[in-house]
CSV table of N, CA and C in Angstrom, one decimal:
chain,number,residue,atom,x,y,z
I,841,UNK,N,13.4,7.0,19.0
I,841,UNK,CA,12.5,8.1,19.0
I,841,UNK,C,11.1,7.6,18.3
I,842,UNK,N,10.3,8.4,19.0
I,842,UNK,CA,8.5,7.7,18.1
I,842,UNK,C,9.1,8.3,16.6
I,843,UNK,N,8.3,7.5,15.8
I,843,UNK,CA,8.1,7.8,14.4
I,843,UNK,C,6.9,7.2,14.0
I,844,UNK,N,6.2,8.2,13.3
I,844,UNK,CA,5.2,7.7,12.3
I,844,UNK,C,5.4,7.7,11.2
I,845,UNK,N,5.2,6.8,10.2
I,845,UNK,CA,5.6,6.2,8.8
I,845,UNK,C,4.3,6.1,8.1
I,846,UNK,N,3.8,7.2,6.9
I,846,UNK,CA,2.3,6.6,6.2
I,846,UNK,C,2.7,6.2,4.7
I,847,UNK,N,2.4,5.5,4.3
I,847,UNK,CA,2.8,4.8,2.9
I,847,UNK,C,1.1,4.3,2.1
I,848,UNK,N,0.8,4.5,0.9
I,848,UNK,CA,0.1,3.8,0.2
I,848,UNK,C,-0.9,4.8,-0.5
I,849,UNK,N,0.3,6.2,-0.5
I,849,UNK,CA,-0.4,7.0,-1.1
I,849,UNK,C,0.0,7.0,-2.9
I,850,UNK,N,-0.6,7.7,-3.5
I,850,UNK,CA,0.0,7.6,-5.2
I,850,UNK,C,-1.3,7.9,-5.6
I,851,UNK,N,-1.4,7.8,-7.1
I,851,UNK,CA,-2.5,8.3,-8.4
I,851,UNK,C,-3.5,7.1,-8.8
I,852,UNK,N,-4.6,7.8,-8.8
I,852,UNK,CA,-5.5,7.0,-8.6
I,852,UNK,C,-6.9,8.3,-9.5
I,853,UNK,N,-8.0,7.4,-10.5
I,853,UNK,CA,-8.9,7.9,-11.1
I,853,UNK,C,-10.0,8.7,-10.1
I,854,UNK,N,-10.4,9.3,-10.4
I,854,UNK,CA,-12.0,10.0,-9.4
I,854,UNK,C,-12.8,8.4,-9.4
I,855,UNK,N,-13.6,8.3,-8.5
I,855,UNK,CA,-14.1,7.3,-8.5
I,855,UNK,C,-13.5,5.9,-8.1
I,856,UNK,N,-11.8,5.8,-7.7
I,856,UNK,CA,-11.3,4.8,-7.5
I,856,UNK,C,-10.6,5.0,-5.9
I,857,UNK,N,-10.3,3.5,-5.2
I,857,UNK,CA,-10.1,3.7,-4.0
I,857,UNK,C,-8.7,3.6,-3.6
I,858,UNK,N,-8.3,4.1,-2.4
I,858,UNK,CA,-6.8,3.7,-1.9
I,858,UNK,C,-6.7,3.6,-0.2
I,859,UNK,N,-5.6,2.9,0.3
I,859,UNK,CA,-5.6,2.7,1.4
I,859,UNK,C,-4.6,2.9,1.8
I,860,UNK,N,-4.6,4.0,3.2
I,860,UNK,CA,-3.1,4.3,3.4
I,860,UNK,C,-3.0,3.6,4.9
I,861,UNK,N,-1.9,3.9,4.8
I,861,UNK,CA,-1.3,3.0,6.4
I,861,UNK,C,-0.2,4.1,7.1
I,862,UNK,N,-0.2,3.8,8.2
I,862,UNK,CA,0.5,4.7,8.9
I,862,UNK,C,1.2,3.4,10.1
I,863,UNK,N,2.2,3.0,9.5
I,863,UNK,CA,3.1,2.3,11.1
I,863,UNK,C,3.9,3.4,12.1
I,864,UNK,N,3.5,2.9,13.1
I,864,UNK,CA,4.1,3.4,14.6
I,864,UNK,C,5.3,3.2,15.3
I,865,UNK,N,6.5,3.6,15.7
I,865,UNK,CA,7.6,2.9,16.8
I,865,UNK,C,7.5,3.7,17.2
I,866,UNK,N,8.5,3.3,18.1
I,866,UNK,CA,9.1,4.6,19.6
I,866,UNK,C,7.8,4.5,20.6
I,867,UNK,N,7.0,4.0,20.4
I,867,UNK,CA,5.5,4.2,22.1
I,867,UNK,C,4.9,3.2,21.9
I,868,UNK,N,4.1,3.1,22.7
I,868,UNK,CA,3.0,1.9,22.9
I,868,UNK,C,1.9,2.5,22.1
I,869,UNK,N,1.3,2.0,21.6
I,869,UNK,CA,0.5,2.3,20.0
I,869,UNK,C,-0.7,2.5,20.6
I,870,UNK,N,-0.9,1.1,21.7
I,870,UNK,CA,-2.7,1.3,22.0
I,870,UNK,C,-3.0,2.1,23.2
I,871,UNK,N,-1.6,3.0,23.5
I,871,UNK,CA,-2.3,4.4,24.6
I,871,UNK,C,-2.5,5.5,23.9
I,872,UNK,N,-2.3,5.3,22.0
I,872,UNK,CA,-2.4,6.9,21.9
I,872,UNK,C,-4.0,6.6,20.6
I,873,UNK,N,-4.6,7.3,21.0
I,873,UNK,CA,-5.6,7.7,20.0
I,873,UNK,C,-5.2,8.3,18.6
I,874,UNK,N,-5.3,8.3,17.5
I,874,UNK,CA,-4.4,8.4,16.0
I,874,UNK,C,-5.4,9.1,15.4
I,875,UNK,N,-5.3,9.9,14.1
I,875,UNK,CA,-6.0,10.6,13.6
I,875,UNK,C,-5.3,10.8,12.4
I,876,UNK,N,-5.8,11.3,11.0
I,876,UNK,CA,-5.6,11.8,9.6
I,876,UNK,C,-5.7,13.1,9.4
I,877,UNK,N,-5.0,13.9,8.5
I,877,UNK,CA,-5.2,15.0,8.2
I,877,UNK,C,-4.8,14.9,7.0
I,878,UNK,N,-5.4,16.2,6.7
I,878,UNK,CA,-4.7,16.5,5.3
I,878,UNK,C,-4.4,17.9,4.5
I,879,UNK,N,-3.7,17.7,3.7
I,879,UNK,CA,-3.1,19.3,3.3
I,879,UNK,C,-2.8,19.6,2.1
I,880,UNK,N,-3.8,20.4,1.5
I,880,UNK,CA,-3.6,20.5,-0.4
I,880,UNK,C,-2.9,21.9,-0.5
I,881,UNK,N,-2.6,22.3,-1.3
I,881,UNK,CA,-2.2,23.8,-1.5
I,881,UNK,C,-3.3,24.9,-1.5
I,882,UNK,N,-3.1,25.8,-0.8
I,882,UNK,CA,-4.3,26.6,-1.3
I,882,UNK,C,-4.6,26.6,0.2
I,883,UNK,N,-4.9,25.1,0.7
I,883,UNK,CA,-5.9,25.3,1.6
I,883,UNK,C,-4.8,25.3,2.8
I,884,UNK,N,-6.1,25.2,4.2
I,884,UNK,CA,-5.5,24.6,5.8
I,884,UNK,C,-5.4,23.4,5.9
I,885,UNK,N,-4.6,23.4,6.5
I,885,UNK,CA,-4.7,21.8,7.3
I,885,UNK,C,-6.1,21.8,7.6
I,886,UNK,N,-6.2,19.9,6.7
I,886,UNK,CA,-7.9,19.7,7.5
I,886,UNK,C,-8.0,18.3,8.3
I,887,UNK,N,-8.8,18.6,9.3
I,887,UNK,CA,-8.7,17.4,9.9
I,887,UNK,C,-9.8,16.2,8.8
I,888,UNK,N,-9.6,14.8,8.6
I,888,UNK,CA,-9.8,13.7,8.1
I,888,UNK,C,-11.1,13.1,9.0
I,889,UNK,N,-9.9,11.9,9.8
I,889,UNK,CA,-10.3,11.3,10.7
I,889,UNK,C,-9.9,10.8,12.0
I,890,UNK,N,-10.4,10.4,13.1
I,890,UNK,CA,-9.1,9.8,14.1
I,890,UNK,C,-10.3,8.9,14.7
I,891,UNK,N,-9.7,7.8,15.6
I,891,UNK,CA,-9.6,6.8,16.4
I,891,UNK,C,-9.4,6.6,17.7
I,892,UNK,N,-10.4,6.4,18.5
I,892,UNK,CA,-9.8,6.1,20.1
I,892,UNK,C,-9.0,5.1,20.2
I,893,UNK,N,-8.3,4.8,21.2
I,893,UNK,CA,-7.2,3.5,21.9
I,893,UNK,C,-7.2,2.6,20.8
I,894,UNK,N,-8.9,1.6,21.1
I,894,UNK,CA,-8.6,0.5,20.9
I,894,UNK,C,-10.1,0.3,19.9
I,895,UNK,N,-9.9,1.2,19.4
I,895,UNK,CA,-10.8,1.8,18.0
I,895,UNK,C,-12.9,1.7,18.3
I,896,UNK,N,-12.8,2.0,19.6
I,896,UNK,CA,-14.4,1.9,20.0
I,896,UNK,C,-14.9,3.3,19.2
I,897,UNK,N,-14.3,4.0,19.5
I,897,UNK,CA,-15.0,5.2,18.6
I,897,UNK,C,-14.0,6.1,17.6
I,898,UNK,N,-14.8,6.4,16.5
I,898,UNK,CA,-14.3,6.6,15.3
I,898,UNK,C,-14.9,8.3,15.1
I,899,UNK,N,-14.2,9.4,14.6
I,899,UNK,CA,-14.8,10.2,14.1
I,899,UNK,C,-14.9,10.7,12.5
I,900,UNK,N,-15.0,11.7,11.7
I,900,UNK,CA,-14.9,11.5,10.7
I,900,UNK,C,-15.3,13.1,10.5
I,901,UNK,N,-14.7,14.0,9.4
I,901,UNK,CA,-15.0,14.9,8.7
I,901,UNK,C,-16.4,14.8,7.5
I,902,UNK,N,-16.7,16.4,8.1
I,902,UNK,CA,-18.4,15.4,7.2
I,902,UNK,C,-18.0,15.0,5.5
I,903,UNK,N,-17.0,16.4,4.9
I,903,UNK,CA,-16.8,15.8,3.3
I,903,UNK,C,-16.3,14.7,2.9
I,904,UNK,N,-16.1,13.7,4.1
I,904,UNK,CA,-15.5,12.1,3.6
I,904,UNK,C,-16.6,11.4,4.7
I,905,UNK,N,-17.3,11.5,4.9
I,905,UNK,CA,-17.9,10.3,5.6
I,905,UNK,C,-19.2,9.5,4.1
I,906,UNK,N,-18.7,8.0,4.7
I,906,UNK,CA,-19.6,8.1,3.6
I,906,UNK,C,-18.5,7.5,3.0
I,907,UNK,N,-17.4,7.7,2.5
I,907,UNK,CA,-16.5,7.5,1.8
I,907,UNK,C,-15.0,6.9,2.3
I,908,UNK,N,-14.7,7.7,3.1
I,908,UNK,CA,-13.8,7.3,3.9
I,908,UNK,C,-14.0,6.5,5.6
I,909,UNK,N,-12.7,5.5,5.7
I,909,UNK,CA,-13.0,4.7,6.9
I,909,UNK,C,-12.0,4.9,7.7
I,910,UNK,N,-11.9,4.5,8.8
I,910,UNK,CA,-10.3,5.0,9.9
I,910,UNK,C,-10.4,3.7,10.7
I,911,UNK,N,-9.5,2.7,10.7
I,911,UNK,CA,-9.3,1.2,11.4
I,911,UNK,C,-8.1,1.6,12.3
I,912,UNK,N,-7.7,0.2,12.8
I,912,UNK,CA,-6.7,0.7,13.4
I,912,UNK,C,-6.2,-1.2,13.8
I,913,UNK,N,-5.3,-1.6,13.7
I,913,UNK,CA,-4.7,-3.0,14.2
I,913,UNK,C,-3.1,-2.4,15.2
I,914,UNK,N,-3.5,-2.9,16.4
I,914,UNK,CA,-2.5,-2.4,17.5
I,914,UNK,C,-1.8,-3.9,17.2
I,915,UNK,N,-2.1,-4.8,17.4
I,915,UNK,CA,-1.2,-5.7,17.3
I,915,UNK,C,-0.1,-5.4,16.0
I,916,UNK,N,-0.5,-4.6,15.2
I,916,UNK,CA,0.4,-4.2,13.8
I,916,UNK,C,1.2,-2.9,14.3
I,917,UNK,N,1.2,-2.6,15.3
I,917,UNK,CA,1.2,-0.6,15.7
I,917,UNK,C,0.8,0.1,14.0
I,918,UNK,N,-0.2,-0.3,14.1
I,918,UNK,CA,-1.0,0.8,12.2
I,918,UNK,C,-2.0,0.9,12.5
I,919,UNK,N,-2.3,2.3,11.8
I,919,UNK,CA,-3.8,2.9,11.3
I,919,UNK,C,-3.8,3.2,10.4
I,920,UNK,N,-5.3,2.6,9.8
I,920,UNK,CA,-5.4,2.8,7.9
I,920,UNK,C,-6.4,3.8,8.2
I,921,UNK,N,-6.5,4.3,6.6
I,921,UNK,CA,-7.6,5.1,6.3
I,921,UNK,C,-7.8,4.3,4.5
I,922,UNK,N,-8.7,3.9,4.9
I,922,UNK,CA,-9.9,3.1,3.6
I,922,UNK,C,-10.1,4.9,2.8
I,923,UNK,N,-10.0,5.0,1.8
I,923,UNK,CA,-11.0,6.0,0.8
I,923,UNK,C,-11.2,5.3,-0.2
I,924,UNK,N,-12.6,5.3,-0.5
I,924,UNK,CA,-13.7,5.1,-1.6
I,924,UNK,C,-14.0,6.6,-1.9
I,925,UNK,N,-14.2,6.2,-3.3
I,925,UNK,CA,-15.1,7.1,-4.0
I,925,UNK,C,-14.2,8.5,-4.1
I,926,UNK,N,-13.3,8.3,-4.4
I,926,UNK,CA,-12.4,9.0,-4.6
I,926,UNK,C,-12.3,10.6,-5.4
I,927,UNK,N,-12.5,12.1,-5.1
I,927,UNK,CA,-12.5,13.0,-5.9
I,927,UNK,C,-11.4,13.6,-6.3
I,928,UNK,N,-11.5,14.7,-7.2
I,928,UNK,CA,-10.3,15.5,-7.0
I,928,UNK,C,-10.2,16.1,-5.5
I,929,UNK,N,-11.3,16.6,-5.6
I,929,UNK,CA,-11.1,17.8,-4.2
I,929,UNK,C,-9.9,17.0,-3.4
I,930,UNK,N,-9.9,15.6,-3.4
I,930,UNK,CA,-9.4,14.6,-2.0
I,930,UNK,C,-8.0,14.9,-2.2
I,931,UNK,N,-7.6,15.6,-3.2
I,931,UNK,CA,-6.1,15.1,-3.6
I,931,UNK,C,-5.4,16.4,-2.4
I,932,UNK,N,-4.3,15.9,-1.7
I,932,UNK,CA,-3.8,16.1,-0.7
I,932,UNK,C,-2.9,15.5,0.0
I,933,UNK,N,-1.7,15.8,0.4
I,933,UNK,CA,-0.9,15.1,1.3
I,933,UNK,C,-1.3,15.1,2.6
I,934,UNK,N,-1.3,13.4,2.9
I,934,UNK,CA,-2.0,12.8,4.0
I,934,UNK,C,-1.4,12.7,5.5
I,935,UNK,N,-1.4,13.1,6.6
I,935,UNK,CA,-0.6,13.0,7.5
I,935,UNK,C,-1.3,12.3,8.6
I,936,UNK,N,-0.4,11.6,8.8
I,936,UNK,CA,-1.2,10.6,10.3
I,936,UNK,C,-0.4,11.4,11.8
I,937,UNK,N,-1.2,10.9,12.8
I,937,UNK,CA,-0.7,11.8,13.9
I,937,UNK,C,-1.3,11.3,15.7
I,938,UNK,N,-0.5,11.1,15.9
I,938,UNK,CA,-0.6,10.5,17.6
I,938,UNK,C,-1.0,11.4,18.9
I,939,UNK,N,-2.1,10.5,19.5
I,939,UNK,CA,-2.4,11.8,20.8
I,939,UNK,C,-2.5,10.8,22.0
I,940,UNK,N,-2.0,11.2,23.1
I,940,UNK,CA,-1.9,10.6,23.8
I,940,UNK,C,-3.6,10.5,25.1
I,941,UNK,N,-4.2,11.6,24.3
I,941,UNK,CA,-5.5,11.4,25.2
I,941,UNK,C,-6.7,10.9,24.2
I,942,UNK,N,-7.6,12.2,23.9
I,942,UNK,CA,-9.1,11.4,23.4
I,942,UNK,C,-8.5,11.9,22.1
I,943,UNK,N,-9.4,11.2,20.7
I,943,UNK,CA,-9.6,11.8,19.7
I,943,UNK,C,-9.8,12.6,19.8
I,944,UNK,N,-9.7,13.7,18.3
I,944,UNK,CA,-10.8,15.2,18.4
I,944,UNK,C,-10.0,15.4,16.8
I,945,UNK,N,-10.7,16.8,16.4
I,945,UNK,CA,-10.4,17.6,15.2
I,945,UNK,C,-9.5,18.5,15.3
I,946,UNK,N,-8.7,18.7,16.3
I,946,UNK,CA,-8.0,19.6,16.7
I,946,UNK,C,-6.5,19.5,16.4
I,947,UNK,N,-5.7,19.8,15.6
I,947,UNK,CA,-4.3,19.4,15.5
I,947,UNK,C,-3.6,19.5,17.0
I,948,UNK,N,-3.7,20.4,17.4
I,948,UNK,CA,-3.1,21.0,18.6
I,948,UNK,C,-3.0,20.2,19.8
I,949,UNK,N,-3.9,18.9,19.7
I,949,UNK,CA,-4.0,18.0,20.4
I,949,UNK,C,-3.1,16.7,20.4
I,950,UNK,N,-2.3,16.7,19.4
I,950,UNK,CA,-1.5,15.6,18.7
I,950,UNK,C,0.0,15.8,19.2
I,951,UNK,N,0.7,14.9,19.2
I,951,UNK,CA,1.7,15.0,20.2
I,951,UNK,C,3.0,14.7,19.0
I,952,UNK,N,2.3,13.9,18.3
I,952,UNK,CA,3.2,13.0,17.2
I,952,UNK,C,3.0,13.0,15.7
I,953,UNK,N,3.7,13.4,15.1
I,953,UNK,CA,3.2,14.2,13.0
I,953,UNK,C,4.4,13.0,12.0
I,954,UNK,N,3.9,12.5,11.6
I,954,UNK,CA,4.3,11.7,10.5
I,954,UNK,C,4.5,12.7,8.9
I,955,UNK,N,5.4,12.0,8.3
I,955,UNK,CA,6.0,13.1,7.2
I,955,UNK,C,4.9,13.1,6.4
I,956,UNK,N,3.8,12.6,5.5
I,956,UNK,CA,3.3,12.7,4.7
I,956,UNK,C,2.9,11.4,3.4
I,957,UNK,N,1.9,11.7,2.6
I,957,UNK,CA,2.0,10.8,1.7
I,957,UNK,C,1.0,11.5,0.5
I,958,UNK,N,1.7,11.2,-0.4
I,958,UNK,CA,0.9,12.1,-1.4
I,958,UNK,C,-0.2,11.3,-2.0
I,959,UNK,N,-1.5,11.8,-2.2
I,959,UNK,CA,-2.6,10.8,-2.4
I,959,UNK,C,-2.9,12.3,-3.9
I,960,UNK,N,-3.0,11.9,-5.0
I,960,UNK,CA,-3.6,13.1,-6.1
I,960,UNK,C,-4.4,12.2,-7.0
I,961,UNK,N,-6.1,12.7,-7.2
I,961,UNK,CA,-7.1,11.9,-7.5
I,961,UNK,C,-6.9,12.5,-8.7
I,962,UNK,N,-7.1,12.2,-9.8
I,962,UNK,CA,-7.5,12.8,-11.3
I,962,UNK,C,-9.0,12.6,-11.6
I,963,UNK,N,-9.4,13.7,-12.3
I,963,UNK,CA,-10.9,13.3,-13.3
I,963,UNK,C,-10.7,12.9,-14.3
């Protein structure tokens, strides 16, 4: 069965960076466009960032651009997300997510939800 796996979340100072990864099985990695989300208490799911195919185009939520980055290595079946400059606000469990057509901000578009990874910034 597909699975998505994100790992390389944990505690980290305001101002310091982390990098999460999300590996892929179960599909062919470079038909599905990938995306980040994330989810604190309190709030909605927010969309992050996502990735076309074969990473020509990138989008990004405006409160992390600037700060955060979205890669992608198919030959790895993985997509990272780079964060710099790390706040509280950011602290959130992180979800990666698979679509079989174009990028977008839309959860509803995603076909495939990875369990999570806890990312909590301190001041």
């Amino acid at each position: 069965q597909v699975q998505l796996v994100e790992s390389g979340g944990g505690y980290v100072q305001a101002g310091g960076s982390l990098r999460l990864s999300c590996a892929a099985s179960g599909l062919t990695f470079s038909s599905y466009a990938m995306g980040w989300f994330r989810h604190a208490p309190g709030k909605e799911r927010e969309f992050v960032a996502a990735i076309s195919r074969w990473g020509s185009s990138t989008y990004s939520e405006d409160s992390v651009k600037g700060r955060f980055t979205i890669s992608r290595d198919n030959a790895k079946n993985t997509v990272y997300l780079q964060m710099n400059s790390l706040k509280p606000e950011d602290t959130a469990i992180y979800y990666c997510a698979a679509d079989r057509m174009l990028p977008g901000a839309n959860p509803s578009l995603y076909d495939y939800w990875g369990q999570g990874t806890q990312v909590t910034v301190s001041s």
